[in-house]
Coordinates of C-alpha atoms and ligand atoms in Angstrom, one line a residue:
M1 CA -18.7 8.9 -49.8
D2 CA -22.0 10.8 -50.2
Y3 CA -22.8 13.1 -47.3
Q4 CA -26.4 13.5 -45.6
H5 CA -25.6 14.9 -42.4
V6 CA -22.7 17.3 -43.3
R7 CA -21.9 19.7 -46.2
Y8 CA -18.5 20.0 -47.5
E9 CA -17.5 22.9 -49.8
V10 CA -14.0 23.9 -50.9
A11 CA -13.5 27.6 -52.3
D12 CA -10.6 29.8 -52.5
G13 CA -8.4 27.4 -50.3
V14 CA -11.0 27.0 -47.6
A15 CA -12.7 23.7 -46.7
T16 CA -16.1 24.5 -45.2
V17 CA -17.5 21.7 -43.1
T18 CA -21.0 22.3 -41.8
L19 CA -22.7 19.8 -39.4
H20 CA -26.2 19.2 -41.0
R21 CA -28.9 17.9 -38.6
P22 CA -30.3 21.5 -37.7
E23 CA -33.7 19.8 -36.2
V24 CA -31.5 18.4 -33.4
L25 CA -29.1 21.2 -33.0
N26 CA -26.5 19.1 -35.1
S27 CA -26.0 16.5 -32.5
F28 CA -24.1 13.6 -33.1
T29 CA -24.9 10.3 -34.5
R30 CA -22.3 7.6 -35.7
P31 CA -23.1 8.3 -39.4
M32 CA -22.8 12.0 -38.8
S33 CA -19.4 11.5 -37.2
A34 CA -18.3 8.9 -39.9
E35 CA -19.0 11.8 -42.6
L36 CA -17.1 14.4 -40.6
Q37 CA -14.4 11.9 -40.3
D38 CA -14.4 11.6 -44.0
A39 CA -14.6 15.3 -44.8
L40 CA -11.7 16.4 -42.5
R41 CA -9.7 13.4 -44.3
R42 CA -10.5 14.9 -47.7
A43 CA -9.5 18.3 -46.3
A44 CA -6.3 17.2 -45.0
E45 CA -5.4 15.3 -48.2
D46 CA -6.5 18.1 -50.6
A47 CA -3.1 20.1 -51.1
S48 CA -5.4 23.1 -52.2
V49 CA -7.0 23.3 -49.0
R50 CA -5.1 25.7 -46.8
A51 CA -7.5 26.4 -44.0
V52 CA -10.8 24.5 -42.8
L53 CA -13.9 26.2 -41.4
L54 CA -16.0 24.1 -39.0
T55 CA -19.5 25.4 -38.2
G56 CA -23.4 24.2 -37.9
A57 CA -26.4 24.7 -39.9
G58 CA -29.5 26.6 -38.0
R59 CA -29.4 27.9 -34.7
G60 CA -27.2 25.4 -32.8
F61 CA -23.5 24.3 -33.6
C62 CA -23.7 20.9 -31.9
A63 CA -25.5 19.4 -28.9
G64 CA -23.2 16.6 -28.6
Q65 CA -24.3 13.0 -28.6
D66 CA -27.7 12.5 -30.1
L67 CA -29.3 10.9 -26.8
A68 CA -32.0 9.0 -28.8
E69 CA -29.0 7.1 -30.6
A70 CA -27.3 6.6 -27.2
V71 CA -30.5 5.4 -25.3
P72 CA -33.0 4.1 -27.8
P73 CA -36.5 5.3 -27.1
D74 CA -37.9 2.0 -28.3
G75 CA -36.2 0.3 -25.2
G76 CA -33.8 -1.6 -27.5
A77 CA -30.3 -2.3 -26.3
P78 CA -27.9 0.7 -26.4
P79 CA -24.6 0.3 -28.0
P80 CA -21.6 0.2 -26.0
I81 CA -20.8 3.7 -24.7
A82 CA -17.1 3.0 -24.7
D83 CA -17.4 2.1 -28.6
I84 CA -19.4 5.0 -29.2
V85 CA -16.8 7.3 -27.6
R86 CA -13.8 5.5 -29.5
Q87 CA -15.7 5.5 -33.0
T88 CA -17.6 8.8 -32.8
Y89 CA -15.4 11.4 -31.2
N90 CA -11.9 10.2 -30.3
P91 CA -11.3 10.0 -34.4
V92 CA -12.5 13.5 -34.9
V93 CA -10.2 15.1 -32.1
R94 CA -7.6 13.1 -33.6
A95 CA -8.0 14.4 -37.1
L96 CA -8.8 18.1 -35.8
R97 CA -5.3 18.1 -34.0
T98 CA -3.1 16.0 -36.6
M99 CA -4.6 18.2 -39.6
E100 CA -1.5 20.2 -40.6
K101 CA -3.7 23.0 -41.6
P102 CA -5.6 25.8 -39.4
V103 CA -9.1 24.8 -38.4
I104 CA -11.5 27.8 -37.6
A105 CA -14.5 26.6 -35.5
A106 CA -17.5 29.1 -36.2
V107 CA -19.8 28.4 -33.0
N108 CA -23.2 29.8 -34.3
G109 CA -25.3 28.7 -31.5
V110 CA -25.3 26.4 -28.5
A111 CA -22.4 24.1 -28.2
A112 CA -23.2 21.4 -25.8
G113 CA -21.6 18.1 -24.6
A114 CA -19.2 16.8 -27.1
G115 CA -20.2 19.8 -29.3
A116 CA -18.5 22.2 -26.9
N117 CA -15.5 20.0 -26.6
L118 CA -15.5 19.7 -30.3
A119 CA -15.0 23.4 -30.7
L120 CA -12.2 23.4 -28.1
A121 CA -10.3 20.9 -30.2
C122 CA -10.3 23.5 -33.1
D123 CA -7.3 26.0 -33.5
V124 CA -9.3 29.2 -33.6
V125 CA -12.8 29.6 -32.2
L126 CA -14.8 32.6 -33.3
A127 CA -18.4 32.4 -31.6
A128 CA -21.7 34.4 -32.3
D129 CA -22.7 36.4 -29.4
S130 CA -25.9 34.7 -29.1
A131 CA -23.7 31.1 -28.8
S132 CA -23.0 29.5 -25.7
F133 CA -21.0 26.5 -24.2
V134 CA -22.2 23.9 -21.9
Q135 CA -20.5 21.1 -20.5
A136 CA -23.8 19.0 -20.2
F137 CA -22.2 15.7 -19.4
S138 CA -23.1 15.9 -15.8
K139 CA -26.7 16.7 -16.1
I140 CA -27.2 13.4 -17.8
G141 CA -24.7 11.7 -15.4
L142 CA -21.7 11.1 -17.8
V143 CA -18.2 12.5 -17.8
P144 CA -16.8 14.7 -20.1
D145 CA -15.3 13.5 -23.2
T146 CA -14.2 14.4 -26.6
A147 CA -11.1 15.7 -24.9
G148 CA -12.8 18.2 -22.9
T149 CA -10.8 17.1 -19.7
F150 CA -7.6 17.5 -21.7
F151 CA -8.3 21.0 -23.4
L152 CA -10.5 22.8 -21.3
P153 CA -8.4 22.7 -18.1
R154 CA -5.4 24.0 -20.0
A155 CA -7.5 26.8 -21.6
V156 CA -9.2 28.1 -18.6
G157 CA -7.2 26.6 -15.5
L158 CA -8.4 23.7 -13.5
P159 CA -10.7 25.5 -10.9
R160 CA -12.9 26.9 -13.7
A161 CA -12.8 23.8 -15.7
T162 CA -13.9 21.7 -12.8
A163 CA -16.7 23.9 -12.0
L164 CA -17.9 24.3 -15.5
M165 CA -17.8 20.4 -15.9
L166 CA -19.5 19.9 -12.2
L167 CA -22.0 22.3 -12.8
G168 CA -22.9 21.9 -16.4
D169 CA -24.0 25.7 -16.3
K170 CA -24.6 27.4 -19.9
L171 CA -21.7 29.8 -20.4
S172 CA -22.3 32.8 -22.6
A173 CA -19.7 33.4 -25.4
A174 CA -18.7 36.5 -23.9
D175 CA -17.7 34.8 -20.7
A176 CA -16.3 32.1 -22.6
Q177 CA -13.9 34.9 -24.4
A178 CA -13.3 36.6 -20.9
M179 CA -12.1 33.2 -19.4
G180 CA -9.4 32.6 -22.7
M181 CA -11.7 29.6 -23.7
I182 CA -12.3 30.9 -27.1
W183 CA -10.6 33.6 -29.5
R184 CA -13.1 36.1 -30.0
V185 CA -17.1 36.7 -29.8
V186 CA -18.7 38.6 -32.8
P187 CA -22.1 39.9 -33.5
A188 CA -24.2 36.7 -34.8
A189 CA -25.1 38.7 -37.7
S190 CA -21.3 38.8 -39.2
L191 CA -20.3 35.6 -37.9
M192 CA -19.8 33.8 -41.1
D193 CA -18.3 36.8 -42.8
E194 CA -15.8 37.1 -40.0
A195 CA -14.9 33.5 -40.0
R196 CA -14.6 33.2 -43.6
A197 CA -12.4 36.3 -43.9
L198 CA -10.2 34.7 -40.9
A199 CA -10.1 31.5 -42.9
A200 CA -9.2 33.2 -46.0
R201 CA -6.3 35.1 -44.4
L202 CA -5.0 32.0 -42.8
A203 CA -5.4 30.1 -46.1
S204 CA -3.1 32.7 -47.6
Q205 CA -0.4 32.0 -45.1
P206 CA 2.5 29.6 -44.9
T207 CA 0.7 26.4 -44.6
R208 CA 3.7 24.3 -43.8
A209 CA 4.7 26.6 -41.0
F210 CA 1.2 26.5 -39.7
G211 CA 1.2 22.7 -39.6
L212 CA 4.5 22.5 -38.0
T213 CA 3.3 25.2 -35.3
K214 CA 0.4 22.9 -34.7
R215 CA 2.8 19.9 -34.1
L216 CA 4.9 22.0 -31.8
L217 CA 1.7 23.1 -29.8
N218 CA 0.3 19.4 -29.5
A219 CA 3.8 18.2 -28.3
S220 CA 4.1 21.2 -25.7
L221 CA 1.2 19.8 -23.9
G222 CA 3.0 16.8 -23.0
N223 CA 6.8 17.7 -23.5
D224 CA 9.4 18.9 -20.9
L225 CA 11.4 22.1 -21.8
D226 CA 14.5 20.2 -23.2
A227 CA 12.3 18.0 -25.2
Q228 CA 10.3 21.1 -26.5
L229 CA 13.6 23.2 -27.4
E230 CA 14.9 20.3 -29.4
L231 CA 11.7 19.8 -31.5
E232 CA 11.4 23.5 -32.1
A233 CA 15.0 23.4 -33.5
E234 CA 14.1 20.1 -35.9
L235 CA 10.9 21.7 -37.0
Q236 CA 12.5 24.9 -37.7
A237 CA 14.8 23.5 -40.2
E238 CA 11.7 22.0 -41.8
A239 CA 10.1 25.3 -41.9
A240 CA 13.5 26.9 -43.4
A241 CA 13.3 24.5 -46.0
T242 CA 9.9 25.4 -47.6
E243 CA 9.4 27.8 -50.6
D244 CA 7.4 30.0 -48.2
F245 CA 10.2 30.7 -46.0
R246 CA 12.4 31.8 -49.1
E247 CA 9.4 33.9 -50.3
G248 CA 9.1 35.6 -46.7
V249 CA 12.4 36.5 -46.5
A250 CA 12.8 37.8 -50.0
A251 CA 9.5 39.7 -49.8
F252 CA 10.8 41.3 -46.5
L253 CA 14.2 42.4 -48.0
G254 CA 12.4 43.7 -51.1
K255 CA 9.8 45.5 -49.0
R256 CA 6.8 44.0 -50.5
A257 CA 3.9 41.8 -49.7
P258 CA 4.8 37.8 -49.8
A259 CA 3.1 35.6 -51.9
F260 CA 3.0 32.3 -50.2
V261 CA 2.1 29.1 -51.8
G262 CA 1.8 27.0 -48.8
R263 CA 4.8 24.7 -49.5
Ligands
T3D1 O1 -23.0 7.7 -26.3 C1 -22.9 8.5 -25.3 O2 -23.9 9.0 -24.8 C2 -21.4 8.8 -25.1 C3 -21.1 10.3 -25.5 C4 -21.4 11.5 -25.0 C5 -20.9 12.8 -25.5 C6 -22.2 13.9 -25.2 O3 -22.1 14.9 -25.9 S1 -22.9 13.5 -23.8 C7 -24.1 15.2 -23.7 C8 -25.2 15.0 -24.8 N1 -26.0 16.3 -25.1 C9 -26.5 16.7 -24.0 O4 -26.8 16.3 -23.1 C10 -27.5 18.0 -24.6 C11 -28.8 17.8 -24.6 N2 -29.5 19.1 -25.1 C12 -29.5 20.2 -24.3 O5 -29.4 20.2 -23.1 C13 -30.4 21.4 -24.9 O6 -31.2 20.9 -26.0 C14 -29.4 22.4 -25.2 C15 -29.0 23.1 -23.9 C16 -28.3 21.9 -26.0 C17 -30.3 23.5 -26.2 O7 -31.4 23.7 -25.3 P1 -32.7 24.5 -26.3 O8 -33.6 24.9 -25.5 O9 -31.8 25.9 -27.0 O10 -33.2 23.4 -27.5 P2 -34.1 22.4 -27.3 O11 -35.6 22.7 -27.6 O12 -33.6 21.5 -26.1 O13 -33.6 21.4 -28.5 C18 -34.1 21.7 -29.6 C19 -34.4 20.4 -30.4 O14 -33.2 19.4 -30.6 C20 -35.5 19.4 -29.4 O15 -36.0 18.7 -30.3 P3 -37.7 18.7 -30.6 O16 -38.2 19.0 -29.3 O17 -37.5 20.1 -31.2 O18 -38.1 17.7 -31.4 C21 -34.3 18.6 -28.6 O19 -34.8 17.4 -28.3 C22 -33.3 18.4 -29.7 N3 -32.2 18.0 -29.0 C23 -31.0 18.7 -28.6 N4 -30.0 18.1 -28.2 C24 -30.3 17.0 -28.3 C25 -31.4 16.8 -29.2 N5 -31.7 15.4 -29.5 C26 -30.9 14.4 -29.3 N6 -29.8 14.8 -28.5 C27 -29.2 15.7 -28.2 N7 -28.0 16.0 -27.7

């Protein structure tokens, strides 16, 4: 698939996916989502890719649904919104959560509506100090989607998630970090260097164990303790069968740095 609305580059084990509709703050259209879904599929299937970096072009990360697509300005019939949500957002969230590799969001500017929740579905979120997060849905009479009602209360607690979603106020990156919504805020000028360094670091680590860790964390959101303990036992057996486990132990005992291969 040729991409017009995203950029996809692979270098040194890291796939960088850049949302690329900067004139409208990378807001989502169905074609952009289709390209993003394809890019995430490529990254998942490419064994040479061991970490994914998601960011936005220009001054925004992603402003959520392109409202001109949702409500055509020419008065034409809008597409059914449930279909937009099912086809544009839900598959992206599933792709991010089932990707058995770390996904880093580098939030370079405003992340609004589905764009804010897209970031929250990633594994590690770095944000520029100039970035902000807005649960913009209530401002236009919609409910939060893109799994925001799933991840945000779990990240910051129900009271804060409720207030953020009802008020729709812009949250600074610093406040988002203080609330535990994101991993770290960094100076805007160094965001991409820091994000690339983090992605490179994660790409050099035991990828299979990371994938299994994601599977465990996903399951923990719905499992009871007994089910989770059993799943840990099962997936630990899978991790222990990897080359990287043998290498990690050999390196420790040999008092040297491990050279993980991601298998
Ligand atoms: O189908 C469905 O609707 C269901 C799915 C829903 C999922 C959702 O995401 S609903 C929420 C949709 N998003 C929003 O409501 C956010 C709308 N945007 C804003 O509130 C503001 O743009 C921001 C707070 C994000 C940023 O404000 P600011 O002042 O930094 O930038 P701006 O001037 O408003 O925007 C710059 C340009 O991007 C501007 O175009 P122009 O005037 O330069 O030609 C603006 O119209 C455009 N833009 C920004 N957001 C969107 C957009 N165009 C289309 N859709 C957008 N979401």
